[in-house]
Short mmCIF file of C-alpha atoms and ligand atoms in Angstrom, two decimals:
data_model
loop_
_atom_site.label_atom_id
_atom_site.label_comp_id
_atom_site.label_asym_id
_atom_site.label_seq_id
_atom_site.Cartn_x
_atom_site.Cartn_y
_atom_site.Cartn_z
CA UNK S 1 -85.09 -15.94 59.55
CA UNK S 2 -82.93 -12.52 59.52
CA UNK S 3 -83.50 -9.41 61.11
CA UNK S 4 -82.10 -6.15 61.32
CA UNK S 5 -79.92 -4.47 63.96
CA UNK S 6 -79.32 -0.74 64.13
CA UNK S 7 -76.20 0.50 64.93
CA UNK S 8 -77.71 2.03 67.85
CA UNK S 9 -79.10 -1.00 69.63
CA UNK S 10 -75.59 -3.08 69.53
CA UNK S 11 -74.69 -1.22 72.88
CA UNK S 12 -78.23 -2.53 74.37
CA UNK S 13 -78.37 -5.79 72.87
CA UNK S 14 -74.74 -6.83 74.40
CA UNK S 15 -75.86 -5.60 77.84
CA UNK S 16 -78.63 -7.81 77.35
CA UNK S 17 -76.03 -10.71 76.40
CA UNK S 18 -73.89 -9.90 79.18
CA UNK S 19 -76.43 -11.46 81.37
CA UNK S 20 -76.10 -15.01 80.28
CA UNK S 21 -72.72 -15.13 78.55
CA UNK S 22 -69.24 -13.58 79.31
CA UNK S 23 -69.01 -11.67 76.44
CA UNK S 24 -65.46 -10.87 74.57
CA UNK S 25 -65.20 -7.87 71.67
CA UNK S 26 -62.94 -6.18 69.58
CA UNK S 27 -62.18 -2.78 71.64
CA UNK S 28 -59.24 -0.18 71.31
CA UNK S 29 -56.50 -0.24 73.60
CA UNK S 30 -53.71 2.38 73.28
CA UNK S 31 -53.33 2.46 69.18
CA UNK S 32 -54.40 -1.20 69.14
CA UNK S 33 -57.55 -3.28 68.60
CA UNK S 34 -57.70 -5.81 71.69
CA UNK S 35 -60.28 -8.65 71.41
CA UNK S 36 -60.86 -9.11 74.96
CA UNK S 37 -63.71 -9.45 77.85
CA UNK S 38 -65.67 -6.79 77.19
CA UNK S 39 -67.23 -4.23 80.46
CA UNK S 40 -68.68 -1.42 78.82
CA UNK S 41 -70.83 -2.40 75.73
CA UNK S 42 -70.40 0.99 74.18
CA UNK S 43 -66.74 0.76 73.90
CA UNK S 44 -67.61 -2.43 71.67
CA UNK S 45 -65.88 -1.62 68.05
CA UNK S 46 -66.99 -3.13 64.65
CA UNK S 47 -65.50 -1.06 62.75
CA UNK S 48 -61.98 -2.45 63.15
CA UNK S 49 -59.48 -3.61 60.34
CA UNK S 50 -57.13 -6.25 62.53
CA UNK S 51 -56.94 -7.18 66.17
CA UNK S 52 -53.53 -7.92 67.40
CA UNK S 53 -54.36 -11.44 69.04
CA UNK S 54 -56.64 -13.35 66.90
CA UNK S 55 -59.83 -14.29 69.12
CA UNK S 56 -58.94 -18.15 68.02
CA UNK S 57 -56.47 -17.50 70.97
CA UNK S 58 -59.34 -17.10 73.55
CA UNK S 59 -60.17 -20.61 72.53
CA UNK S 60 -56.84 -21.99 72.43
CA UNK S 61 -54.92 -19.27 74.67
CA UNK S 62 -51.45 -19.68 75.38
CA UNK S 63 -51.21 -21.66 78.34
CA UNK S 64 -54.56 -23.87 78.83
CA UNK S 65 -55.67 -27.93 80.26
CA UNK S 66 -58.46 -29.75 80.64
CA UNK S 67 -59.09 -28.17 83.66
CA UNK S 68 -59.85 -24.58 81.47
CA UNK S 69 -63.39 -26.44 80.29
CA UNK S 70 -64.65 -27.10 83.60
CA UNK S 71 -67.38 -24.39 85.61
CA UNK S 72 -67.41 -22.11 83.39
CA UNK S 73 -70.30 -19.74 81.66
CA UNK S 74 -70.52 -19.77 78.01
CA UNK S 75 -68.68 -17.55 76.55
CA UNK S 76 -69.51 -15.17 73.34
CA UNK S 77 -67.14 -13.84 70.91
CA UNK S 78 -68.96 -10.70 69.57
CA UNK S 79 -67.81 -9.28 66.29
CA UNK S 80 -65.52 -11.67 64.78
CA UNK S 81 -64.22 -11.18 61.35
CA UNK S 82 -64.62 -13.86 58.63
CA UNK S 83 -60.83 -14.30 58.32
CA UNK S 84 -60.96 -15.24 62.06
CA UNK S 85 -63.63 -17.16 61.60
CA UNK S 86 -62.55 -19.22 58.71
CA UNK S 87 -59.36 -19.85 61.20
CA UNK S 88 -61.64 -21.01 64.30
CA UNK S 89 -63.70 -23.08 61.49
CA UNK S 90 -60.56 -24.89 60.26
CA UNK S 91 -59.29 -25.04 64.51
CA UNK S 92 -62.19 -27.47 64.69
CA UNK S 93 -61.65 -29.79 61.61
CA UNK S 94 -57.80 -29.76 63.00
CA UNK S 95 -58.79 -30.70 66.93
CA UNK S 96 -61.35 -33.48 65.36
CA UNK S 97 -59.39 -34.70 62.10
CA UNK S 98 -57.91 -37.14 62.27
CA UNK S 99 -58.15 -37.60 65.79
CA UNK S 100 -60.46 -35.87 68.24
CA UNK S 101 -59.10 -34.18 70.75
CA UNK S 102 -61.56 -33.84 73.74
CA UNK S 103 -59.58 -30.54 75.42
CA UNK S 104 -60.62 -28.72 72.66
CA UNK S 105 -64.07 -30.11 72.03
CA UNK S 106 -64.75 -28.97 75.87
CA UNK S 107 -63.64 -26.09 75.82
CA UNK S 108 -64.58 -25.06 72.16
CA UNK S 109 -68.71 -26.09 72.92
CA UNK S 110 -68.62 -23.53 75.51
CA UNK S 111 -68.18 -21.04 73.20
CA UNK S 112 -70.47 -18.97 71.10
CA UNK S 113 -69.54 -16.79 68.23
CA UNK S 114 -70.89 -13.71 66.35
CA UNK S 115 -69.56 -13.17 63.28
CA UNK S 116 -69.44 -9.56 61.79
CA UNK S 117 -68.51 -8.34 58.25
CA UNK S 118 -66.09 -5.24 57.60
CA UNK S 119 -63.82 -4.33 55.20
CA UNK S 120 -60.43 -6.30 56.29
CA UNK S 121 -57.25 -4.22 56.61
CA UNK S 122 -55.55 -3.37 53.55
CA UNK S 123 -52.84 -5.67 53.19
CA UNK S 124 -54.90 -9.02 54.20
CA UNK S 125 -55.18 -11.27 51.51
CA UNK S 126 -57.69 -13.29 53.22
CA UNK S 127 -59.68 -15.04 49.99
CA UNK S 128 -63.01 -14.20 49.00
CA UNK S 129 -65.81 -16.58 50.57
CA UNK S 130 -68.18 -14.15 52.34
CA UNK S 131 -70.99 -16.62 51.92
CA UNK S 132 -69.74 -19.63 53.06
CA UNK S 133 -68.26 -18.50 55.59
CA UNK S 134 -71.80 -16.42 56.84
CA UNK S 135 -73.31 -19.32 57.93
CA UNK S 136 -70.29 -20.86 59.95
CA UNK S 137 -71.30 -19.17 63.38
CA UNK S 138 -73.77 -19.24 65.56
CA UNK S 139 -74.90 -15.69 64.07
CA UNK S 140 -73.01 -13.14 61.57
CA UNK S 141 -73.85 -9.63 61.29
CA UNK S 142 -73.38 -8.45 57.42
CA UNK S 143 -72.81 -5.06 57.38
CA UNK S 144 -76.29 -2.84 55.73
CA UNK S 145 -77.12 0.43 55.59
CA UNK S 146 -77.80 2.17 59.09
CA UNK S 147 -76.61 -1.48 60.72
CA UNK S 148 -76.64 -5.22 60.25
CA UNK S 149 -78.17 -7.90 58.97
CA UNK S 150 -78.31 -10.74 61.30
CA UNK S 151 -78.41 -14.20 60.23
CA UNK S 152 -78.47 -17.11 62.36
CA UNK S 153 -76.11 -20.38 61.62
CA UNK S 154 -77.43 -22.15 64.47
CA UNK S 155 -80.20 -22.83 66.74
CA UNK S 156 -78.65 -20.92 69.42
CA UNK S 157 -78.06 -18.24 66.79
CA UNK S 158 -82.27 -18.21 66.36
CA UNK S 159 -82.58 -17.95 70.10
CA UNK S 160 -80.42 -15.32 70.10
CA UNK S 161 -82.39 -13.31 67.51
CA UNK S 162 -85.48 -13.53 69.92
CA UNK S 163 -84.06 -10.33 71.64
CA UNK S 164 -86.49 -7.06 70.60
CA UNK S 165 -83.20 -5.34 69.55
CA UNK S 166 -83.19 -6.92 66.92
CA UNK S 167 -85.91 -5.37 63.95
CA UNK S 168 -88.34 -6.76 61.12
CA UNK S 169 -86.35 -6.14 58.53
CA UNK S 170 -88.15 -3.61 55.67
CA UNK S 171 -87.06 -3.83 51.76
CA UNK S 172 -86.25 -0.02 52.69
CA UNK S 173 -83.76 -0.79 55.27
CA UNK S 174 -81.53 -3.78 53.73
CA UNK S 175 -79.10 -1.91 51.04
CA UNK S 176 -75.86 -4.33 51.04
CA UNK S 177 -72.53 -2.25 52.20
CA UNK S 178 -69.74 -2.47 49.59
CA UNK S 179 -67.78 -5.97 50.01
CA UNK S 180 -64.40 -6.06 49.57
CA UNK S 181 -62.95 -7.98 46.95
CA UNK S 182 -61.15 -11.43 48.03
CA UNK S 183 -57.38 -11.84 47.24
CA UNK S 184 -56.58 -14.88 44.98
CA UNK S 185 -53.03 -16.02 45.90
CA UNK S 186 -54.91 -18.82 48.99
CA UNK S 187 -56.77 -19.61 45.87
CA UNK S 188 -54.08 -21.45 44.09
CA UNK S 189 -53.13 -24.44 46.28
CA UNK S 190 -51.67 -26.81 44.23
CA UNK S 191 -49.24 -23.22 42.69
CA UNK S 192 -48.47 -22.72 46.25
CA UNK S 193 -47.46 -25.82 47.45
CA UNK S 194 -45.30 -26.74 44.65
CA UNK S 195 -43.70 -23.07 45.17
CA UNK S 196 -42.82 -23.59 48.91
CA UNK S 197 -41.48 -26.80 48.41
CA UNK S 198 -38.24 -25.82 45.92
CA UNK S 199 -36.11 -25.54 48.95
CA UNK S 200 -33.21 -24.00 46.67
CA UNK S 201 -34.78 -20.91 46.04
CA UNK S 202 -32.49 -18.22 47.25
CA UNK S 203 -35.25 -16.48 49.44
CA UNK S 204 -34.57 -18.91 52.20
CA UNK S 205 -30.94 -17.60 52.71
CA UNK S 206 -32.44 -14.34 52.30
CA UNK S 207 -35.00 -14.85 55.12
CA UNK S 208 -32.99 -16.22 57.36
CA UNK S 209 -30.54 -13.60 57.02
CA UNK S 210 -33.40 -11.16 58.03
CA UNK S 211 -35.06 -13.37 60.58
CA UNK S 212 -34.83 -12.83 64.40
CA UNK S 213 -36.21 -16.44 65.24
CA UNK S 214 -38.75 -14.84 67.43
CA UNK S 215 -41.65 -16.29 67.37
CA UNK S 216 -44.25 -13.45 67.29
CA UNK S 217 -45.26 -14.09 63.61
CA UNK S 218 -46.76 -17.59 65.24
CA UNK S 219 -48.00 -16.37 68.13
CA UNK S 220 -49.69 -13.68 66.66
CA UNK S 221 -51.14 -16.58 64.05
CA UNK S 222 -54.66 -17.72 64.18
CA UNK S 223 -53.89 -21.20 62.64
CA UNK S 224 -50.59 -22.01 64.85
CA UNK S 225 -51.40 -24.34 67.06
CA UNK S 226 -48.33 -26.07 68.34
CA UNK S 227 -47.86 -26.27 72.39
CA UNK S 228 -45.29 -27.43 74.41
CA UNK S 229 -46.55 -30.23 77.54
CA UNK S 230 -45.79 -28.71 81.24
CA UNK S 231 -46.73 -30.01 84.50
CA UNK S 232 -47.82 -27.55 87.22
CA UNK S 233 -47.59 -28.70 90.86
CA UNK S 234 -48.99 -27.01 93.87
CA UNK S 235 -49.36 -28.50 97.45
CA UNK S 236 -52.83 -27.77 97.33
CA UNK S 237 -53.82 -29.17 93.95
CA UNK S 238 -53.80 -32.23 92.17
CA UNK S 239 -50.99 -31.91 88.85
CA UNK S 240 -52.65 -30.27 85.94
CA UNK S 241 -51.18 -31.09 82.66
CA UNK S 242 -50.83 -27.77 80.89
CA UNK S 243 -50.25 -27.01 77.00
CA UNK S 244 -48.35 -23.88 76.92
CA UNK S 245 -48.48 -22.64 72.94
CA UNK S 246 -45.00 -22.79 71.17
CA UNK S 247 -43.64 -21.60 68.24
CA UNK S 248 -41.61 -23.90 65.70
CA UNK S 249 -39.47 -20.99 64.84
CA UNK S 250 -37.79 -21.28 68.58
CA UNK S 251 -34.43 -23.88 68.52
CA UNK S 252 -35.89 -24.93 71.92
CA UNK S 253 -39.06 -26.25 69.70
CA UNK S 254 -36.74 -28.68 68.24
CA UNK S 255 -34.36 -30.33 70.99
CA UNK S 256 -34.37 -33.33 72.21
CA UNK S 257 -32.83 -35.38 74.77
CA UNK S 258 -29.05 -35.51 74.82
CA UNK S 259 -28.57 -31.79 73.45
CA UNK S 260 -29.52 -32.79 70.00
CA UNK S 261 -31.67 -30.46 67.39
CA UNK S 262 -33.67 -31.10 64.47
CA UNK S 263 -33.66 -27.60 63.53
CA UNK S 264 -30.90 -25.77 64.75
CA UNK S 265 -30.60 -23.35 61.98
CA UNK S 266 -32.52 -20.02 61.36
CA UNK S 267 -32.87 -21.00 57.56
CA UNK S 268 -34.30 -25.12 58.63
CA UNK S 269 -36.94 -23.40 61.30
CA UNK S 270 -37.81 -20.64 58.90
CA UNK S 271 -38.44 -23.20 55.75
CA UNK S 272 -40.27 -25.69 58.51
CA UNK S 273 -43.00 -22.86 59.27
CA UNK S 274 -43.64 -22.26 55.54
CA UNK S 275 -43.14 -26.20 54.92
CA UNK S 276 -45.86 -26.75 57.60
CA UNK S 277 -48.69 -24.31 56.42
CA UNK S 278 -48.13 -24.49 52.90
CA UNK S 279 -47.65 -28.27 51.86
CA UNK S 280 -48.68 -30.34 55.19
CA UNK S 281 -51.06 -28.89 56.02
CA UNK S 282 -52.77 -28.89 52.27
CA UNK S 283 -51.84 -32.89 52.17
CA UNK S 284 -53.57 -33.41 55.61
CA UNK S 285 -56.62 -30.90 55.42
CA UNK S 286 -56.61 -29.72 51.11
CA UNK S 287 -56.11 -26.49 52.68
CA UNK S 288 -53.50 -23.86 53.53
CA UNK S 289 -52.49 -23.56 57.39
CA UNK S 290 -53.04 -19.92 56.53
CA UNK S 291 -56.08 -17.91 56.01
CA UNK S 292 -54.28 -14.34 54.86
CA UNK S 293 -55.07 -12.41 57.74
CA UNK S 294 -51.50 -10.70 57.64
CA UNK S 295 -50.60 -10.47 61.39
CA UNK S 296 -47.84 -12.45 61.01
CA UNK S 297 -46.39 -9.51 58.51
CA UNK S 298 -47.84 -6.69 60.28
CA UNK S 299 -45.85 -7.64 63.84
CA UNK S 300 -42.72 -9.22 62.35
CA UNK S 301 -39.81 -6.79 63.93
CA UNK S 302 -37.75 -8.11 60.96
CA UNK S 303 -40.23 -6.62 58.76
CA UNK S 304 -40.96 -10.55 56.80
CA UNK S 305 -43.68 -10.16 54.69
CA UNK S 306 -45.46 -13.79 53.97
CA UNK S 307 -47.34 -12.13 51.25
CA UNK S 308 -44.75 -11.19 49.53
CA UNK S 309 -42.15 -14.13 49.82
CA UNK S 310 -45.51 -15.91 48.78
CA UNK S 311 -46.00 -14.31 45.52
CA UNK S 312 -41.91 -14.25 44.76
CA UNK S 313 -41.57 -17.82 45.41
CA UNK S 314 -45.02 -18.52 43.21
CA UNK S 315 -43.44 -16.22 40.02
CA UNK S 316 -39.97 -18.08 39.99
S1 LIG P 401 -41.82 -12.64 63.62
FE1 LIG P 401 -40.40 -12.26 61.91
S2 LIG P 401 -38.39 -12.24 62.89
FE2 LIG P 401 -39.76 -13.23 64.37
S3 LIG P 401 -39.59 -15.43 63.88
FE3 LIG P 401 -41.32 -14.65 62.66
S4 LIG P 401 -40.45 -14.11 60.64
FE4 LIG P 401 -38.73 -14.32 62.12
S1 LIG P 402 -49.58 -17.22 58.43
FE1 LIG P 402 -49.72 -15.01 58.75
S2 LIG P 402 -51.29 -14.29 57.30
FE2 LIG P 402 -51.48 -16.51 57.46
S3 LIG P 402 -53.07 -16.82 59.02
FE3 LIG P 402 -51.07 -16.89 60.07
S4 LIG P 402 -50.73 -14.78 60.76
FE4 LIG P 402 -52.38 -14.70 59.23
#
């Protein structure tokens, strides 16, 4: 069943959720949106276009064990955006496909998430599948006149609804908000792949010339996963095997014993990244390791833009 939430009762209705989950939400810091724990439910912001770390990285954060599942309250992701959703979704076929990895599955079931609909900033190109993707949390909120329409994907999403700030919704009161239109280019797969895999194409050079080998365009990524294995010692504690995330555009990604490197180039890490998200990743899941969100662009310092070397390598 869906109801209706004013814009007026958000404020009250995560207050309410605050008492049983730890709640996380898209709020401003400085100039930025931060998705983070969240103290003061009226500095909650749903109205945002892009936050810097994808909330996939509360799941997966950068440094994390098995240890990270244990004691803890659920946790709720409130208002996250149906590119970041469509990453967590495709997080869960990768940490279960084709092996399961239990890490994730414990810490992943101790999350709940609230989807929210809003115009995505203006350079995503995060493909059009609003409806799909709706019912792929526990509850999304799809932006109406006045407020939200709330419709639950699970039962915890129903139980959720249960609270009396949410409304009966009245014909009067559901007008759909404008949608934005979807961008096509994560449409054409099979285009794509066969695109990113001529490895003569002069872009390569070009990018490589440009590219810092920083990193930030992966760990700002919702969909990179990679993580290096660390042991922490203390006297007090037993070892705890930590996964500390990585980034395959660092040369220290790549070397192995005896000072070798399987990468050691700019241009080699730069064509791996693309290589990785763009045909692997479509062989081992039929879909790219990318869902368009454009944070990789958007924080580059060498001002890369994946949309862009996208559509050049598609039209030559
Ligand atoms: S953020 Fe930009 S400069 Fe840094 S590694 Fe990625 S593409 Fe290269
Ligand atoms: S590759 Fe870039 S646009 Fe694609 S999901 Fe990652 S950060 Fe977003």
């Amino acid at each position: 069943m869906k109801k209706y939430l004013p814009n007026g009762n958000i404020p009250l209705l995560i207050r309410e959720l605050q008492n049983k989950f730890q709640v996380y939400a898209p709020q401003l810091e400085g100039k930025q949106i931060a998705f983070k724990h969240l103290v003061f439910p009226e500095r909650v912001r749903l109205d945002y276009s892009l936050s810097f770390l994808p909330p996939a990285k509360l799941i997966i954060p950068f440094s994390y064990s098995k240890e990270s599942a244990t004691n803890k309250q659920k946790q709720l992701l409130f208002g996250v955006h149906l590119a970041d959703l469509d990453a967590i979704n495709y997080l869960d076929r990768i940490f279960s496909q084709p092996i399961n990895d239990p890490i994730y599955q414990n810490i992943r079931k101790n999350f709940v998430i609230v989807g929210v609909d809003y115009p995505q900033q203006k350079d995503a190109f995060f493909t059009d599948q609003h409806e799909y993707l709706k019912s792929r949390c526990d509850l999304f909120l799809d932006k109406i006149n006045n407020g939200y329409l709330a419709i639950p994907g699970t039962l915890l999403g129903q139980e959720l609804l249960k609270s009396k700030y949410f409304e009966v919704i009245t014909s009067q009161k559901y007008q759909p908000a404008d949608k934005v239109n979807g961008n096509d280019l994560l449409k054409n797969i099979p285009a794509l792949k066969k695109a990113v895999l001529n490895k003569n194409h002069p872009i390569w050079e070009e990018m490589a010339q440009k590219c810092l080998g920083c990193g930030i365009c992966s760990y700002v990524c919702p969909l990179c996963f990679c993580f290096d294995r660390e042991e922490k010692n203390t006297l007090t504690q037993p070892p705890q095997q930590l996964r500390r995330a990585s980034s395959c555009l660092l040369k220290s990604f790549h070397a192995i014993a005896g000072g070798s490197n399987f990468a050691p180039t700019i241009k080699e890490r730069f064509y791996n990244w693309y290589y990785h998200k763009f045909v692997r990743m479509v062989d081992e899941y039929g879909q790219p390791g990318c869902v368009g969100c454009n944070r990789c662009s958007t924080y580059c310092p060498a001002g890369i833009n994946i949309y862009e070397n996208l559509q050049r390598l598609i039209e030559q």
